[in-house]
Coordinates of C-alpha atoms in Angstrom, one line a residue:
X1 CA 0.0 0.0 0.0
X2 CA 1.4 3.4 -1.0
X3 CA 0.8 6.8 0.5
X4 CA -1.2 9.5 -1.3
X5 CA 2.0 11.4 -2.0
X6 CA 3.3 8.6 -4.2
X7 CA 0.0 8.3 -6.0
X8 CA -0.2 12.0 -6.7
X9 CA 3.3 12.1 -8.0
X10 CA 2.5 9.1 -10.3
X11 CA -0.7 10.9 -11.5
X12 CA 1.3 14.0 -12.4
X13 CA 3.9 11.9 -14.3
X14 CA 1.2 9.9 -16.1
X15 CA -0.7 13.2 -17.0
X16 CA 2.5 14.6 -18.5
X17 CA 3.1 11.4 -20.5
X18 CA -0.5 11.5 -21.9
X19 CA 0.0 15.1 -23.0
X20 CA 3.3 14.2 -24.7
X21 CA 1.6 11.3 -26.3
X22 CA -1.2 13.4 -27.8
X23 CA 1.3 16.0 -28.9
X24 CA 3.5 13.4 -30.6
X25 CA 0.6 11.9 -32.6
X26 CA 0.5 15.1 -34.7
X27 CA 3.6 14.0 -36.5
X28 CA 4.0 10.7 -38.3
X29 CA 7.7 10.4 -37.5
X30 CA 7.1 10.9 -33.8
X31 CA 3.9 8.8 -33.6
X32 CA 5.5 5.6 -32.6
X33 CA 7.4 7.2 -29.7
X34 CA 4.2 9.0 -28.7
X35 CA 2.3 5.7 -28.4
X36 CA 4.9 4.5 -26.0
X37 CA 4.5 7.6 -23.9
X38 CA 0.8 6.7 -23.7
X39 CA 1.5 3.0 -22.8
X40 CA 4.0 4.0 -20.0
X41 CA 1.6 6.6 -18.7
X42 CA -1.3 4.2 -18.6
X43 CA 0.9 1.6 -16.8
X44 CA 1.8 4.1 -14.2
X45 CA -1.8 5.1 -13.8
X46 CA -3.1 1.6 -13.3
X47 CA -0.3 0.4 -11.0
X48 CA -0.2 3.4 -8.6
X49 CA -4.0 3.7 -8.5
X50 CA -4.3 0.0 -7.6
X51 CA -1.6 0.4 -4.8
X52 CA -3.1 3.7 -3.5
X53 CA -4.7 4.2 0.0
X54 CA -8.1 2.7 0.6
X55 CA -7.8 0.2 -2.3
X56 CA -8.4 -3.5 -1.5
X57 CA -10.0 -6.7 -2.9
X58 CA -6.8 -7.6 -4.8
X59 CA -8.0 -11.1 -4.9
X60 CA -10.7 -9.9 -7.4
X61 CA -8.8 -6.9 -9.0
X62 CA -5.7 -8.7 -10.1
X63 CA -7.5 -11.6 -12.0
X64 CA -9.7 -8.9 -13.7
X65 CA -6.7 -6.9 -14.8
X66 CA -4.9 -10.0 -16.1
X67 CA -8.1 -11.2 -17.9
X68 CA -8.5 -7.7 -19.4
X69 CA -4.9 -7.6 -20.5
X70 CA -5.1 -11.0 -22.1
X71 CA -8.3 -10.2 -24.0
X72 CA -6.9 -6.9 -25.1
X73 CA -3.8 -8.5 -26.4
X74 CA -5.7 -11.2 -28.2
X75 CA -8.1 -8.8 -29.9
X76 CA -5.3 -6.5 -31.0
X77 CA -3.4 -9.4 -32.5
X78 CA -6.5 -10.5 -34.5
X79 CA -7.7 -7.1 -35.7
X80 CA -6.5 -6.1 -39.1
X81 CA -5.7 -2.4 -39.9
X82 CA -8.8 -2.3 -42.0
X83 CA -10.9 -3.1 -38.9
X84 CA -9.3 -0.4 -36.7
X85 CA -12.1 2.1 -37.0
X86 CA -14.7 -0.3 -35.7
X87 CA -12.3 -1.5 -32.9
X88 CA -12.0 2.2 -31.7
X89 CA -15.8 2.5 -31.7
X90 CA -16.1 -0.7 -29.7
X91 CA -13.6 0.5 -27.1
X92 CA -15.5 3.8 -26.7
X93 CA -18.6 1.7 -25.9
X94 CA -16.7 0.0 -23.0
X95 CA -15.8 3.4 -21.5
X96 CA -19.4 4.6 -21.7
X97 CA -20.8 1.4 -20.1
X98 CA -18.2 1.5 -17.3
X99 CA -19.3 5.1 -16.5
X100 CA -22.9 4.0 -16.2
X101 CA -21.9 1.1 -13.8
X102 CA -19.6 3.3 -11.7
X103 CA -22.3 6.0 -11.4
X104 CA -24.9 3.5 -10.3
X105 CA -22.5 2.1 -7.7
X106 CA -21.6 5.6 -6.5
X107 CA -25.3 6.4 -5.8
X108 CA -25.8 3.1 -4.0
X109 CA -22.9 3.9 -1.8
X110 CA -24.3 7.4 -1.2
X111 CA -27.6 5.9 -0.2
X112 CA -25.8 3.5 2.1
X113 CA -23.9 6.3 3.8
X114 CA -27.2 8.3 4.4
X115 CA -28.8 5.1 5.8
X116 CA -25.9 4.5 8.2
X117 CA -25.9 8.1 9.2
X118 CA -29.6 7.9 10.0
X119 CA -29.0 5.0 12.3
X120 CA -25.8 6.5 13.7
X121 CA -23.6 3.7 12.3
X122 CA -19.8 3.8 12.6
X123 CA -17.8 5.1 9.7
X124 CA -15.4 2.2 9.8
X125 CA -18.2 0.0 8.4
X126 CA -17.9 1.8 5.1
X127 CA -16.0 0.8 2.0
X128 CA -13.2 3.1 0.9
X129 CA -15.5 5.0 -1.4
X130 CA -18.3 5.1 1.1
X131 CA -15.9 6.5 3.7
X132 CA -15.0 9.2 1.2
X133 CA -18.7 10.0 0.7
X134 CA -19.2 10.1 4.4
X135 CA -16.9 13.1 4.7
X136 CA -18.9 15.2 2.3
X137 CA -21.2 18.0 3.4
X138 CA -24.8 18.1 2.1
X139 CA -24.0 20.5 -0.7
X140 CA -21.1 18.3 -1.7
X141 CA -23.4 15.3 -1.9
X142 CA -25.6 17.3 -4.2
X143 CA -22.7 17.8 -6.5
X144 CA -22.0 14.1 -6.3
X145 CA -25.6 13.5 -7.5
X146 CA -25.1 15.9 -10.4
X147 CA -21.9 14.0 -11.4
X148 CA -23.8 10.7 -11.3
X149 CA -26.6 12.0 -13.5
X150 CA -24.1 13.4 -16.1
X151 CA -22.0 10.3 -16.1
X152 CA -25.1 8.0 -16.6
X153 CA -26.5 10.2 -19.4
X154 CA -23.3 10.7 -21.4
X155 CA -22.0 7.2 -20.7
X156 CA -25.2 5.5 -21.8
X157 CA -25.4 7.7 -25.0
X158 CA -21.7 6.8 -25.7
X159 CA -22.4 3.1 -25.2
X160 CA -25.3 2.5 -27.6
X161 CA -24.0 5.1 -30.0
X162 CA -20.6 3.4 -30.2
X163 CA -22.3 0.0 -30.7
X164 CA -24.3 1.3 -33.7
X165 CA -21.2 3.1 -35.1
X166 CA -19.3 -0.2 -34.8
X167 CA -22.1 -2.0 -36.6
X168 CA -22.1 0.6 -39.5
X169 CA -18.4 0.6 -39.8
X170 CA -18.3 -3.2 -39.8
X171 CA -21.1 -3.5 -42.3
X172 CA -23.3 -5.3 -39.9
X173 CA -25.8 -2.4 -39.7
X174 CA -27.1 -0.6 -42.8
X175 CA -25.0 2.5 -43.4
X176 CA -27.9 4.6 -44.6
X177 CA -29.5 7.0 -42.1
X178 CA -32.6 5.6 -40.5
X179 CA -34.9 6.9 -37.8
X180 CA -38.1 5.8 -36.2
X181 CA -41.3 7.7 -37.1
X182 CA -41.1 11.0 -35.3
X183 CA -37.4 11.4 -36.1
X184 CA -35.6 14.0 -34.0
X185 CA -38.8 14.7 -31.9
X186 CA -38.3 11.3 -30.3
X187 CA -34.8 12.3 -29.3
X188 CA -36.0 15.6 -27.9
X189 CA -38.8 13.9 -25.9
X190 CA -36.4 11.4 -24.5
X191 CA -33.9 14.1 -23.5
X192 CA -36.8 16.1 -21.9
X193 CA -37.8 13.0 -19.9
X194 CA -34.1 12.5 -18.8
X195 CA -34.1 16.1 -17.5
X196 CA -37.3 15.5 -15.5
X197 CA -35.9 12.3 -14.1
X198 CA -32.7 14.1 -13.1
X199 CA -34.7 16.7 -11.3
X200 CA -36.8 14.1 -9.5
X201 CA -33.6 12.2 -8.5
X202 CA -32.0 15.4 -7.1
X203 CA -35.2 16.0 -5.1
X204 CA -35.0 12.6 -3.4
X205 CA -36.6 10.1 -5.8
X206 CA -35.5 6.5 -5.6
X207 CA -32.8 4.6 -7.5
X208 CA -35.4 3.7 -10.2
X209 CA -35.0 7.2 -11.6
X210 CA -31.3 6.4 -12.6
X211 CA -32.4 3.1 -14.1
X212 CA -35.0 4.8 -16.3
X213 CA -32.6 7.7 -17.1
X214 CA -30.1 5.1 -18.3
X215 CA -32.7 3.3 -20.5
X216 CA -33.7 6.6 -22.1
X217 CA -30.1 7.6 -22.7
X218 CA -29.4 4.2 -24.2
X219 CA -32.3 4.9 -26.7
X220 CA -31.0 8.4 -27.5
X221 CA -27.5 7.0 -28.3
X222 CA -29.0 4.3 -30.5
X223 CA -31.5 6.5 -32.3
X224 CA -29.1 9.4 -32.8
X225 CA -26.4 7.4 -34.5
X226 CA -28.8 5.3 -36.5
X227 CA -30.0 8.6 -38.1
X228 CA -26.4 9.4 -39.3
X229 CA -25.2 8.1 -42.6
X230 CA -22.1 5.9 -43.0
X231 CA -20.1 8.6 -44.8
X232 CA -20.2 10.7 -41.6
X233 CA -19.0 7.8 -39.4
X234 CA -15.4 9.2 -39.1
X235 CA -16.8 12.3 -37.5
X236 CA -19.2 10.3 -35.3
X237 CA -16.3 8.1 -34.1
X238 CA -14.3 11.2 -33.2
X239 CA -17.4 12.7 -31.4
X240 CA -18.0 9.5 -29.5
X241 CA -14.3 9.5 -28.5
X242 CA -15.0 13.0 -27.0
X243 CA -18.1 11.7 -25.2
X244 CA -16.2 8.8 -23.6
X245 CA -13.6 11.3 -22.3
X246 CA -16.2 13.5 -20.7
X247 CA -17.9 10.5 -19.2
X248 CA -14.6 9.4 -17.7
X249 CA -13.9 12.9 -16.3
X250 CA -17.4 12.9 -14.7
X251 CA -16.5 9.6 -13.0
X252 CA -13.2 11.1 -11.9
X253 CA -15.0 13.8 -10.0
X254 CA -17.3 11.2 -8.5
X255 CA -14.4 9.1 -7.3
X256 CA -12.2 12.1 -6.4
X257 CA -9.6 10.7 -8.8
X258 CA -7.5 13.6 -10.2
X259 CA -5.8 11.4 -12.9
X260 CA -9.2 10.2 -14.2
X261 CA -10.3 13.8 -14.4
X262 CA -7.2 14.9 -16.3
X263 CA -7.2 12.0 -18.6
X264 CA -10.9 12.3 -19.4
X265 CA -10.6 16.0 -20.0
X266 CA -7.7 15.4 -22.4
X267 CA -9.7 12.7 -24.4
X268 CA -12.8 14.8 -24.3
X269 CA -11.2 18.0 -25.5
X270 CA -9.0 16.4 -28.1
X271 CA -11.9 14.4 -29.5
X272 CA -14.0 17.6 -29.7
X273 CA -11.2 19.5 -31.5
X274 CA -10.7 16.6 -34.0
X275 CA -14.4 16.5 -34.7
X276 CA -14.4 20.2 -35.4
X277 CA -11.4 19.9 -37.7
X278 CA -13.1 17.0 -39.6
X279 CA -16.4 18.9 -40.0
X280 CA -14.4 21.9 -41.3
X281 CA -12.6 19.6 -43.8
X282 CA -16.0 18.3 -45.0
X283 CA -17.6 21.8 -44.9
X284 CA -20.2 20.4 -42.5
X285 CA -21.8 22.0 -39.5
X286 CA -21.1 19.9 -36.4
X287 CA -24.7 20.0 -35.3
X288 CA -26.0 19.1 -38.7
X289 CA -23.8 16.0 -38.6
X290 CA -25.0 14.9 -35.2
X291 CA -28.7 15.9 -35.7
X292 CA -29.2 15.6 -39.4
X293 CA -27.1 12.8 -40.8
X294 CA -25.3 12.5 -44.1
X295 CA -26.9 11.1 -47.2
X296 CA -30.1 13.1 -47.5
X297 CA -30.6 15.3 -50.6
X298 CA -31.6 18.9 -50.8
X299 CA -33.1 18.6 -54.2
X300 CA -32.8 16.5 -57.4
X301 CA -29.2 15.5 -58.2
X302 CA -27.6 16.8 -61.4
X303 CA -27.8 14.3 -64.3
X304 CA -24.5 12.7 -65.2
X305 CA -23.7 12.4 -68.9
X306 CA -21.3 10.0 -70.5
X307 CA -20.3 6.5 -69.5
X308 CA -17.6 4.8 -67.5
X309 CA -14.7 3.8 -69.8
X310 CA -12.7 0.7 -68.7
X311 CA -9.0 0.2 -69.2
X312 CA -6.7 -2.7 -68.6
X313 CA -3.4 -2.8 -66.7
X314 CA -1.4 -2.5 -69.8
X315 CA -3.0 0.8 -70.7
X316 CA -2.4 2.2 -67.2
X317 CA 1.2 1.0 -67.3
X318 CA 1.8 2.7 -70.6
X319 CA 0.6 6.0 -69.2
X320 CA 2.7 5.6 -66.1
X321 CA 5.8 4.8 -68.1
X322 CA 5.4 8.0 -70.1
X323 CA 4.5 10.2 -67.1
X324 CA 6.9 12.5 -65.2
X325 CA 4.6 13.2 -62.2
X326 CA 2.2 10.8 -60.5
X327 CA -0.2 11.3 -57.6
X328 CA -1.8 8.4 -55.7
X329 CA -5.0 9.0 -53.8
X330 CA -5.7 6.2 -51.4
X331 CA -9.1 5.5 -49.9
X332 CA -10.9 2.9 -47.9
X333 CA -10.9 0.5 -50.9
X334 CA -7.2 0.3 -50.5
X335 CA -7.6 -0.7 -46.9
X336 CA -10.3 -3.4 -47.7
X337 CA -8.1 -4.9 -50.4
X338 CA -5.0 -4.7 -48.1
X339 CA -3.2 -3.2 -51.1
X340 CA -0.9 -0.8 -49.2
X341 CA 2.2 -3.0 -49.6
X342 CA 1.6 -3.4 -53.3
X343 CA 1.1 0.3 -53.6
X344 CA 4.4 0.9 -51.7
X345 CA 6.2 -1.5 -54.2
X346 CA 4.6 0.4 -57.1
X347 CA 5.8 3.7 -55.6
X348 CA 9.3 2.4 -55.2
X349 CA 9.5 1.1 -58.7
X350 CA 8.1 4.4 -60.2
X351 CA 10.6 6.5 -58.2
X352 CA 13.4 4.2 -59.3
X353 CA 12.4 5.0 -62.9
X354 CA 12.8 8.7 -62.2
X355 CA 9.1 9.6 -61.7
X356 CA 7.9 12.1 -59.1
X357 CA 5.4 10.2 -57.0
X358 CA 3.4 11.7 -54.2
X359 CA 0.3 10.8 -52.2
X360 CA -2.7 13.0 -51.6
X361 CA -4.5 12.4 -48.3
X362 CA -7.9 13.9 -47.7
X363 CA -8.6 14.6 -44.0
X364 CA -11.5 12.2 -43.9
X365 CA -10.1 9.5 -46.2
X366 CA -10.9 6.0 -44.9
X367 CA -13.2 5.6 -41.9
X368 CA -11.0 7.0 -39.2
X369 CA -8.8 10.1 -39.0
X370 CA -5.3 9.2 -40.2
X371 CA -6.4 5.8 -41.4
X372 CA -4.5 6.2 -44.7
X373 CA -1.4 7.6 -43.1
X374 CA -1.2 4.6 -40.8
X375 CA -1.6 2.1 -43.6
X376 CA 1.1 3.9 -45.7
X377 CA 3.4 4.1 -42.8
X378 CA 2.9 0.4 -42.2
X379 CA 3.9 -0.3 -45.8
X380 CA 7.0 2.0 -45.3
X381 CA 6.0 4.7 -47.7
X382 CA 8.3 7.7 -47.1
X383 CA 6.6 10.3 -44.9
X384 CA 7.9 13.2 -47.0
X385 CA 5.9 12.2 -50.1
X386 CA 2.6 11.8 -48.2
X387 CA 0.9 15.2 -48.4
X388 CA -2.4 16.7 -47.1
X389 CA -5.1 18.0 -49.3
X390 CA -4.2 21.7 -48.8
X391 CA -0.6 20.9 -49.7
X392 CA -1.3 19.2 -53.0
X393 CA -4.6 20.4 -54.4
X394 CA -3.1 23.2 -56.5
X395 CA -0.6 20.8 -58.1
X396 CA -3.1 18.6 -59.9
X397 CA -3.2 20.7 -63.2
X398 CA 0.6 20.0 -63.5
X399 CA 0.2 16.3 -62.7
X400 CA 0.4 13.7 -65.6
X401 CA -1.3 10.8 -63.9
X402 CA -3.5 10.4 -60.9
X403 CA -4.3 6.9 -59.5
X404 CA -7.4 6.8 -57.3
X405 CA -7.5 3.6 -55.2
X406 CA -10.9 2.9 -53.6
X407 CA -12.0 6.5 -53.0
X408 CA -15.3 8.1 -53.8
X409 CA -16.6 11.1 -51.9
X410 CA -13.1 12.7 -51.4
X411 CA -12.6 13.0 -55.2
X412 CA -16.2 13.7 -56.2
X413 CA -16.5 16.9 -58.3
X414 CA -20.2 17.0 -57.4
X415 CA -19.1 18.7 -54.2
X416 CA -18.3 21.8 -56.3
X417 CA -20.6 21.4 -59.3
X418 CA -23.9 20.2 -57.9
X419 CA -25.5 22.4 -55.2
X420 CA -28.1 19.6 -54.6
X421 CA -25.5 17.0 -53.8
X422 CA -25.4 15.7 -50.2
X423 CA -21.7 16.6 -50.2
X424 CA -22.1 20.1 -51.8
X425 CA -19.5 22.5 -50.5
X426 CA -17.2 19.7 -49.1
X427 CA -13.6 20.4 -50.0
X428 CA -12.3 17.5 -52.2
X429 CA -9.1 16.5 -54.0
X430 CA -9.5 18.0 -57.5
X431 CA -8.0 15.1 -59.3
X432 CA -10.0 15.7 -62.5
X433 CA -7.8 18.7 -63.2
X434 CA -4.9 16.4 -64.0
X435 CA -4.1 15.1 -67.4
X436 CA -5.5 11.6 -66.8
X437 CA -7.1 9.8 -63.9
X438 CA -7.1 6.1 -63.3
X439 CA -9.7 4.8 -60.8
X440 CA -9.1 1.4 -59.2
X441 CA -12.5 0.1 -58.3
X442 CA -14.3 -3.2 -57.8
X443 CA -17.3 -2.3 -60.0
X444 CA -19.7 0.4 -61.0
X445 CA -21.4 0.8 -57.7
X446 CA -21.7 4.0 -55.8
X447 CA -19.7 2.8 -52.8
X448 CA -20.2 3.2 -49.1
X449 CA -22.0 6.6 -49.1
X450 CA -24.3 5.7 -51.9
X451 CA -23.5 8.9 -53.9
X452 CA -22.8 8.8 -57.6
X453 CA -19.4 10.3 -58.7
X454 CA -19.3 12.3 -62.0
X455 CA -15.5 11.8 -61.9
X456 CA -16.0 8.3 -63.2
X457 CA -17.7 9.6 -66.3
X458 CA -15.3 12.3 -67.3
X459 CA -13.4 12.2 -70.6
X460 CA -10.0 12.0 -68.9
X461 CA -11.0 9.2 -66.5
X462 CA -10.5 5.5 -67.0
X463 CA -11.7 2.7 -64.8
X464 CA -9.4 -0.1 -63.8
X465 CA -12.0 -2.6 -62.4
X466 CA -11.0 -5.4 -60.0
X467 CA -9.5 -6.0 -56.6
X468 CA -7.1 -3.1 -55.8
X469 CA -4.3 -5.3 -54.7
X470 CA -4.6 -7.6 -57.7
X471 CA -4.7 -4.6 -60.1
X472 CA -1.6 -3.0 -58.5
X473 CA 0.2 -6.3 -58.5
X474 CA -0.5 -6.7 -62.2
X475 CA 0.8 -3.2 -62.9
X476 CA 4.2 -3.5 -61.1
X477 CA 6.0 -5.8 -63.5
X478 CA 4.8 -3.6 -66.4
X479 CA 6.6 -0.5 -65.1
X480 CA 9.9 0.1 -67.0

């Protein structure tokens, strides 16, 4: 058992490591070291919290920690990089559900303290947390109740919302926005009932109010995310990340755990900032994403003229061999086909032939922020040729060949040309301004978001149909 001084010192050290970890993730070259900062910080947090004053029941805690570590290791080993977005969503759901359980437990302990006080029981009968509650004045107990309400509401919304986000990302739930009859009115009514239940709870109503509050919040999380289209899932995952942080911070206040407060605030604020950045990159209002959903239309879509013209690998190779500059635009299709290593090999061969090769990364490419960057780093693509949209968009008119691999919305000219398009106003990679565009695509479908792409019908676009990895593997030996 360690004294509170050691625990506080460890909390400060862990907080600093978490901040360094977040800061380092902004740079690809520093990201690996930043992850280790986070790992060490979390190890410090768990160990010193477990050894802190008032902590017991190690006979139960240690097996649970070991079981959790083994399950986490097993899941991490099995999950492919293409499944990382849904794994993140699933992990958010665990945080939300944990917040609900801890909040329920906190209120039960509060009620126990009040019952013991009423019978003039001894404080030594209390558990460590109940003993902490016993030291609180009446107004402090009111704040504890507020923390419990907030933690249950935000935790429950995070749980069911994350479960639905997981389902949409994994393809187990239809990616199209769907709501029950009544739409947003149902969410508003449920939120209003949650407020009434919170008021009743603060005025002495029974534990049942927290159970009903949780049930309504579970519904809000489910219905809210069901009403958001699949193309907005990257923003939704980031938002749920923020929610899980605020839920953790609320529980930190409830448990008087400074480290949990700091960590939750870091996660909550960084997730909110990332959600804002992504909405800005998509020219989307944050509230319209959360309340409206992506995929609805504001009018009849513009008619698309022309037809998709197919090309074989030989034709693409001929254009690449005569090109001086090449830009590759990766999307989720590259991740699904696990084509990143083939793309890396193609890049190496093109550069060896004296071609200028660069990558154009849209802020919301893939289904998770940085998804494409991680895949390319895994395939050892040099960091200095991986450029963000703002860095490369003006260079497309001077580019000989663009290869689009499994992307749709982020290269869709309808964002600029069709005011009735669901993605109207969204900044996109203007690949159509290059001399020729080759699109690696499985077929003629509209893709995950269900939006038709006029790029595929333009005169300077050719479609290379088939699995992305097979297509790129066929190209590589044809490069001279």
